[in-house]
Every structure is written in structure tokens, then in C-alpha cells.
mmCIF file of N, CA and C in Angstrom:
data_model
loop_
_atom_site.group_PDB
_atom_site.id
_atom_site.type_symbol
_atom_site.label_atom_id
_atom_site.label_comp_id
_atom_site.label_asym_id
_atom_site.label_seq_id
_atom_site.Cartn_x
_atom_site.Cartn_y
_atom_site.Cartn_z
ATOM 1 N N MET A 1 10.094 -14.464 7.916
ATOM 2 C CA MET A 1 8.870 -13.742 8.149
ATOM 3 C C MET A 1 8.661 -13.384 9.190
ATOM 4 N N ASN A 2 8.194 -11.901 9.925
ATOM 5 C CA ASN A 2 8.121 -12.741 10.975
ATOM 6 C C ASN A 2 5.868 -11.990 11.986
ATOM 7 N N HIS A 3 5.826 -11.742 12.702
ATOM 8 C CA HIS A 3 5.041 -12.057 12.679
ATOM 9 C C HIS A 3 3.925 -10.389 12.443
ATOM 10 N N GLU A 4 4.671 -9.709 12.440
ATOM 11 C CA GLU A 4 4.727 -8.157 12.778
ATOM 12 C C GLU A 4 4.759 -8.107 11.101
ATOM 13 N N GLU A 5 4.769 -8.916 10.517
ATOM 14 C CA GLU A 5 5.444 -8.431 8.693
ATOM 15 C C GLU A 5 4.071 -9.232 7.681
ATOM 16 N N GLN A 6 3.406 -10.265 8.697
ATOM 17 C CA GLN A 6 2.239 -11.023 8.352
ATOM 18 C C GLN A 6 1.631 -9.761 8.575
ATOM 19 N N THR A 7 1.271 -10.075 9.772
ATOM 20 C CA THR A 7 0.168 -8.860 9.340
ATOM 21 C C THR A 7 -0.462 -7.684 8.401
ATOM 22 N N LEU A 8 1.234 -6.449 8.429
ATOM 23 C CA LEU A 8 1.568 -5.674 8.011
ATOM 24 C C LEU A 8 0.906 -5.729 6.227
ATOM 25 N N ILE A 9 1.144 -7.399 5.477
ATOM 26 C CA ILE A 9 1.533 -7.467 4.584
ATOM 27 C C ILE A 9 -0.486 -8.159 4.013
ATOM 28 N N ASP A 10 -0.990 -8.940 5.671
ATOM 29 C CA ASP A 10 -2.237 -9.370 5.485
ATOM 30 C C ASP A 10 -3.178 -8.256 5.451
ATOM 31 N N GLY A 11 -2.479 -6.772 5.831
ATOM 32 C CA GLY A 11 -3.402 -5.801 5.677
ATOM 33 C C GLY A 11 -3.459 -5.048 4.039
ATOM 34 N N LEU A 12 -2.776 -5.339 4.509
ATOM 35 C CA LEU A 12 -2.308 -4.597 2.746
ATOM 36 C C LEU A 12 -3.574 -5.630 1.706
ATOM 37 N N PHE A 13 -3.228 -6.692 2.022
ATOM 38 C CA PHE A 13 -4.967 -6.808 0.912
ATOM 39 C C PHE A 13 -5.923 -7.113 1.447
ATOM 40 N N GLY A 14 -5.649 -7.145 2.142
ATOM 41 C CA GLY A 14 -7.208 -6.613 3.040
ATOM 42 C C GLY A 14 -7.753 -5.333 2.598
ATOM 43 N N ARG A 15 -7.186 -4.505 2.175
ATOM 44 C CA ARG A 15 -7.855 -3.061 2.269
ATOM 45 C C ARG A 15 -7.484 -3.258 0.514
ATOM 46 N N LEU A 16 -7.183 -3.412 -0.175
ATOM 47 C CA LEU A 16 -7.214 -3.660 -1.789
ATOM 48 C C LEU A 16 -8.300 -4.006 -2.281
ATOM 49 N N GLN A 17 -9.034 -5.527 -1.449
ATOM 50 C CA GLN A 17 -10.176 -6.518 -1.679
ATOM 51 C C GLN A 17 -11.380 -5.775 -1.415
ATOM 52 N N GLN A 18 -10.715 -4.638 -0.499
ATOM 53 C CA GLN A 18 -11.864 -4.102 0.190
ATOM 54 C C GLN A 18 -12.599 -2.888 -0.897
ATOM 55 N N ALA A 19 -11.573 -2.123 -1.350
ATOM 56 C CA ALA A 19 -12.120 -1.399 -2.735
ATOM 57 C C ALA A 19 -12.176 -2.428 -3.841
ATOM 58 N N GLU A 20 -11.463 -3.187 -3.558
ATOM 59 C CA GLU A 20 -12.783 -4.241 -4.843
ATOM 60 C C GLU A 20 -13.510 -4.583 -4.854
ATOM 61 N N ARG A 21 -14.402 -4.573 -4.036
ATOM 62 C CA ARG A 21 -15.601 -5.057 -3.555
ATOM 63 C C ARG A 21 -16.133 -3.580 -3.056
ATOM 64 N N GLU A 22 -16.204 -2.334 -2.884
ATOM 65 C CA GLU A 22 -17.358 -0.677 -3.481
ATOM 66 C C GLU A 22 -17.070 -0.956 -4.554
ATOM 67 N N GLY A 23 -16.370 -1.387 -5.335
ATOM 68 C CA GLY A 23 -16.382 -1.287 -7.354
ATOM 69 C C GLY A 23 -16.561 -0.094 -7.685
ATOM 70 N N VAL A 24 -14.945 -0.263 -7.150
ATOM 71 C CA VAL A 24 -14.521 1.006 -7.707
ATOM 72 C C VAL A 24 -14.264 0.680 -9.171
ATOM 73 N N PRO A 25 -14.421 1.885 -9.877
ATOM 74 C CA PRO A 25 -14.288 1.252 -11.634
ATOM 75 C C PRO A 25 -12.801 2.223 -11.609
ATOM 76 N N ARG A 26 -12.481 0.919 -12.527
ATOM 77 C CA ARG A 26 -11.105 0.877 -13.386
ATOM 78 C C ARG A 26 -10.982 0.554 -15.010
ATOM 79 N N ASP A 27 -9.801 2.277 -14.746
ATOM 80 C CA ASP A 27 -9.376 2.519 -16.054
ATOM 81 C C ASP A 27 -8.858 0.844 -16.424
ATOM 82 N N VAL A 28 -9.810 1.204 -18.080
ATOM 83 C CA VAL A 28 -9.782 -0.059 -18.879
ATOM 84 C C VAL A 28 -7.748 -0.459 -19.589
ATOM 85 N N GLN A 29 -7.383 0.564 -20.376
ATOM 86 C CA GLN A 29 -5.915 0.833 -20.114
ATOM 87 C C GLN A 29 -5.633 1.006 -19.767
ATOM 88 N N ALA A 30 -5.345 1.365 -18.295
ATOM 89 C CA ALA A 30 -4.644 1.514 -17.230
ATOM 90 C C ALA A 30 -4.241 -0.264 -16.593
ATOM 91 N N GLN A 31 -5.358 -0.901 -16.709
ATOM 92 C CA GLN A 31 -5.218 -2.262 -15.943
ATOM 93 C C GLN A 31 -4.398 -3.313 -17.042
ATOM 94 N N ALA A 32 -4.814 -3.034 -18.531
ATOM 95 C CA ALA A 32 -4.622 -4.101 -20.097
ATOM 96 C C ALA A 32 -2.780 -2.923 -19.872
ATOM 97 N N ARG A 33 -2.358 -2.326 -19.722
ATOM 98 C CA ARG A 33 -0.743 -1.634 -19.130
ATOM 99 C C ARG A 33 -0.052 -2.784 -17.775
ATOM 100 N N ILE A 34 -0.646 -2.280 -17.250
ATOM 101 C CA ILE A 34 -0.533 -2.811 -15.562
ATOM 102 C C ILE A 34 -0.646 -4.307 -16.131
ATOM 103 N N ALA A 35 -1.175 -4.776 -16.763
ATOM 104 C CA ALA A 35 -0.464 -6.402 -16.575
ATOM 105 C C ALA A 35 0.226 -6.564 -18.129
ATOM 106 N N GLU A 36 0.276 -5.785 -18.923
ATOM 107 C CA GLU A 36 1.345 -6.096 -19.920
ATOM 108 C C GLU A 36 2.654 -5.824 -19.079
ATOM 109 N N HIS A 37 2.625 -5.144 -17.833
ATOM 110 C CA HIS A 37 4.449 -5.343 -17.332
ATOM 111 C C HIS A 37 4.426 -6.155 -16.547
ATOM 112 N N LEU A 38 2.887 -7.223 -15.541
ATOM 113 C CA LEU A 38 3.249 -8.119 -14.935
ATOM 114 C C LEU A 38 3.710 -9.871 -15.719
ATOM 115 N N GLN A 39 3.218 -9.048 -16.890
ATOM 116 C CA GLN A 39 3.968 -10.970 -17.498
ATOM 117 C C GLN A 39 5.489 -10.860 -17.822
ATOM 118 N N GLN A 40 5.832 -9.177 -18.020
ATOM 119 C CA GLN A 40 7.247 -9.045 -18.170
ATOM 120 C C GLN A 40 7.916 -9.136 -16.188
ATOM 121 N N GLN A 41 7.329 -8.041 -15.722
ATOM 122 C CA GLN A 41 8.185 -8.426 -14.277
ATOM 123 C C GLN A 41 7.257 -9.510 -13.483
ATOM 124 N N ALA A 42 7.605 -10.459 -13.171
ATOM 125 C CA ALA A 42 6.547 -11.215 -12.358
ATOM 126 C C ALA A 42 6.883 -11.616 -10.737
ATOM 127 N N SER A 43 7.535 -10.895 -11.069
ATOM 128 C CA SER A 43 7.640 -10.228 -8.990
ATOM 129 C C SER A 43 7.716 -8.559 -8.988
ATOM 130 N N ALA A 44 7.349 -8.535 -9.478
ATOM 131 C CA ALA A 44 6.443 -6.965 -9.297
ATOM 132 C C ALA A 44 5.272 -6.997 -8.306
ATOM 133 N N PRO A 45 4.447 -7.343 -8.004
ATOM 134 C CA PRO A 45 3.989 -7.746 -6.542
ATOM 135 C C PRO A 45 4.106 -7.499 -5.339
ATOM 136 N N TYR A 46 5.493 -8.463 -5.882
ATOM 137 C CA TYR A 46 6.116 -8.434 -4.324
ATOM 138 C C TYR A 46 6.662 -7.068 -4.271
ATOM 139 N N TYR A 47 7.337 -6.406 -4.647
ATOM 140 C CA TYR A 47 8.375 -5.078 -4.614
ATOM 141 C C TYR A 47 7.004 -3.531 -4.350
ATOM 142 N N MET A 48 6.168 -4.234 -5.273
ATOM 143 C CA MET A 48 5.671 -3.597 -5.041
ATOM 144 C C MET A 48 4.292 -3.071 -3.338
ATOM 145 N N ALA A 49 3.981 -3.694 -2.626
ATOM 146 C CA ALA A 49 3.893 -4.836 -1.934
ATOM 147 C C ALA A 49 4.598 -3.977 -0.851
ATOM 148 N N GLN A 50 6.007 -4.728 -1.002
ATOM 149 C CA GLN A 50 6.979 -3.806 -0.071
ATOM 150 C C GLN A 50 7.035 -2.230 -0.274
ATOM 151 N N ALA A 51 7.361 -1.836 -0.800
ATOM 152 C CA ALA A 51 6.959 -0.729 -1.782
ATOM 153 C C ALA A 51 5.784 0.468 -0.666
ATOM 154 N N ILE A 52 4.856 -0.084 -0.906
ATOM 155 C CA ILE A 52 3.486 0.052 -0.567
ATOM 156 C C ILE A 52 3.731 0.583 1.969
ATOM 157 N N LEU A 53 4.277 -0.618 1.829
ATOM 158 C CA LEU A 53 4.478 -0.651 3.078
ATOM 159 C C LEU A 53 5.630 0.496 3.873
ATOM 160 N N VAL A 54 6.342 0.380 2.662
ATOM 161 C CA VAL A 54 7.427 1.327 3.283
ATOM 162 C C VAL A 54 6.821 2.399 3.354
ATOM 163 N N GLN A 55 6.361 3.213 2.520
ATOM 164 C CA GLN A 55 5.077 4.527 2.827
ATOM 165 C C GLN A 55 4.593 4.583 3.596
ATOM 166 N N GLU A 56 3.986 3.245 3.046
ATOM 167 C CA GLU A 56 2.635 3.886 4.907
ATOM 168 C C GLU A 56 3.648 3.827 6.154
ATOM 169 N N ALA A 57 4.458 3.586 6.256
ATOM 170 C CA ALA A 57 5.008 3.055 7.420
ATOM 171 C C ALA A 57 5.742 4.702 7.761
ATOM 172 N N ALA A 58 6.593 5.203 6.374
ATOM 173 C CA ALA A 58 7.240 7.150 6.383
ATOM 174 C C ALA A 58 5.652 7.949 6.698
ATOM 175 N N ILE A 59 4.712 7.366 6.039
ATOM 176 C CA ILE A 59 3.215 8.120 6.452
ATOM 177 C C ILE A 59 3.402 8.621 7.565
ATOM 178 N N LYS A 60 3.321 6.656 8.487
ATOM 179 C CA LYS A 60 2.322 7.042 9.469
ATOM 180 C C LYS A 60 4.017 7.186 10.430
ATOM 181 N N ARG A 61 4.621 7.679 10.273
ATOM 182 C CA ARG A 61 6.078 8.889 11.519
ATOM 183 C C ARG A 61 5.683 9.772 11.853
ATOM 184 N N LEU A 62 5.272 10.581 10.702
ATOM 185 C CA LEU A 62 5.118 11.828 10.000
ATOM 186 C C LEU A 62 4.130 12.704 10.457
ATOM 187 N N ASP A 63 2.818 11.669 10.057
ATOM 188 C CA ASP A 63 1.501 12.025 10.930
ATOM 189 C C ASP A 63 2.506 11.945 12.842
ATOM 190 N N GLU A 64 2.818 11.006 13.017
ATOM 191 C CA GLU A 64 2.770 10.978 14.721
ATOM 192 C C GLU A 64 3.642 12.155 15.087
ATOM 193 N N GLN A 65 4.577 12.530 13.834
ATOM 194 C CA GLN A 65 5.905 13.761 14.443
ATOM 195 C C GLN A 65 5.233 15.052 14.234
ATOM 196 N N ASN A 66 3.630 14.962 12.890
ATOM 197 C CA ASN A 66 2.243 16.557 13.542
ATOM 198 C C ASN A 66 2.232 16.414 14.419
ATOM 199 N N GLN A 67 1.657 14.830 14.875
ATOM 200 C CA GLN A 67 0.648 15.385 15.957
ATOM 201 C C GLN A 67 1.713 16.238 17.439
ATOM 202 N N GLN A 68 2.946 15.224 17.536
ATOM 203 C CA GLN A 68 3.429 16.110 18.572
ATOM 204 C C GLN A 68 4.090 17.628 18.627
ATOM 205 N N LEU A 69 4.618 18.416 17.215
ATOM 206 C CA LEU A 69 4.763 19.003 16.676
ATOM 207 C C LEU A 69 3.586 19.884 17.467
ATOM 208 N N GLN A 70 2.372 19.622 16.218
ATOM 209 C CA GLN A 70 1.094 20.578 17.372
ATOM 210 C C GLN A 70 0.387 20.578 18.539
ATOM 211 N N ALA A 71 0.428 20.127 19.338
ATOM 212 C CA ALA A 71 0.180 19.286 20.795
ATOM 213 C C ALA A 71 1.692 20.904 21.432
ATOM 214 N N GLU A 72 2.638 20.938 20.852
ATOM 215 C CA GLU A 72 3.829 21.307 21.616
ATOM 216 C C GLU A 72 3.561 22.952 21.265
ATOM 217 N N LEU A 73 3.289 23.400 20.202
ATOM 218 C CA LEU A 73 2.755 24.401 20.378
ATOM 219 C C LEU A 73 1.411 24.935 20.599
ATOM 220 N N SER A 74 0.287 23.711 21.143
ATOM 221 C CA SER A 74 -0.496 24.743 21.308
ATOM 222 C C SER A 74 -0.750 24.724 23.081
#
């Protein structure tokens, strides 16, 4: 893992920690279902974090492309 990857992972978990502090209500049934899956798939958090970071990068690229296209139209 390089420094950039570490920064991305730390940033993701920082945002998750902020959501937890803000007291967003949790769906008890959903939380129980997630816990069941985590018992069966202990490595799921790794793959979930990886998927989130890939999706965030894709969204960022698309946003940049959108801004560039809007600037060209102006």
C-alpha cells in the first residue's frame, strides 16, 4: 500500500466516523442483517472499502468531465 492509498482509506473511515458521530439513525434490522453477513464473510469490509473507493474515484472523474463539458458549452 502506498501513501495515496493509505490517505484514501483513512479519509473513507474518517467520513464513516463523522456519520456515526452525527447520530444518523440506524435501521436495527438492516444492522442485524449486515452483522450476519459479516460473520459469514469476515473479509467483506476490505472489499466494501475497495468498492467504495473505486466508485468515488469514478464519480470524481465523471464530475470533472461534466464540468469540462459545461465550460466548453459556455
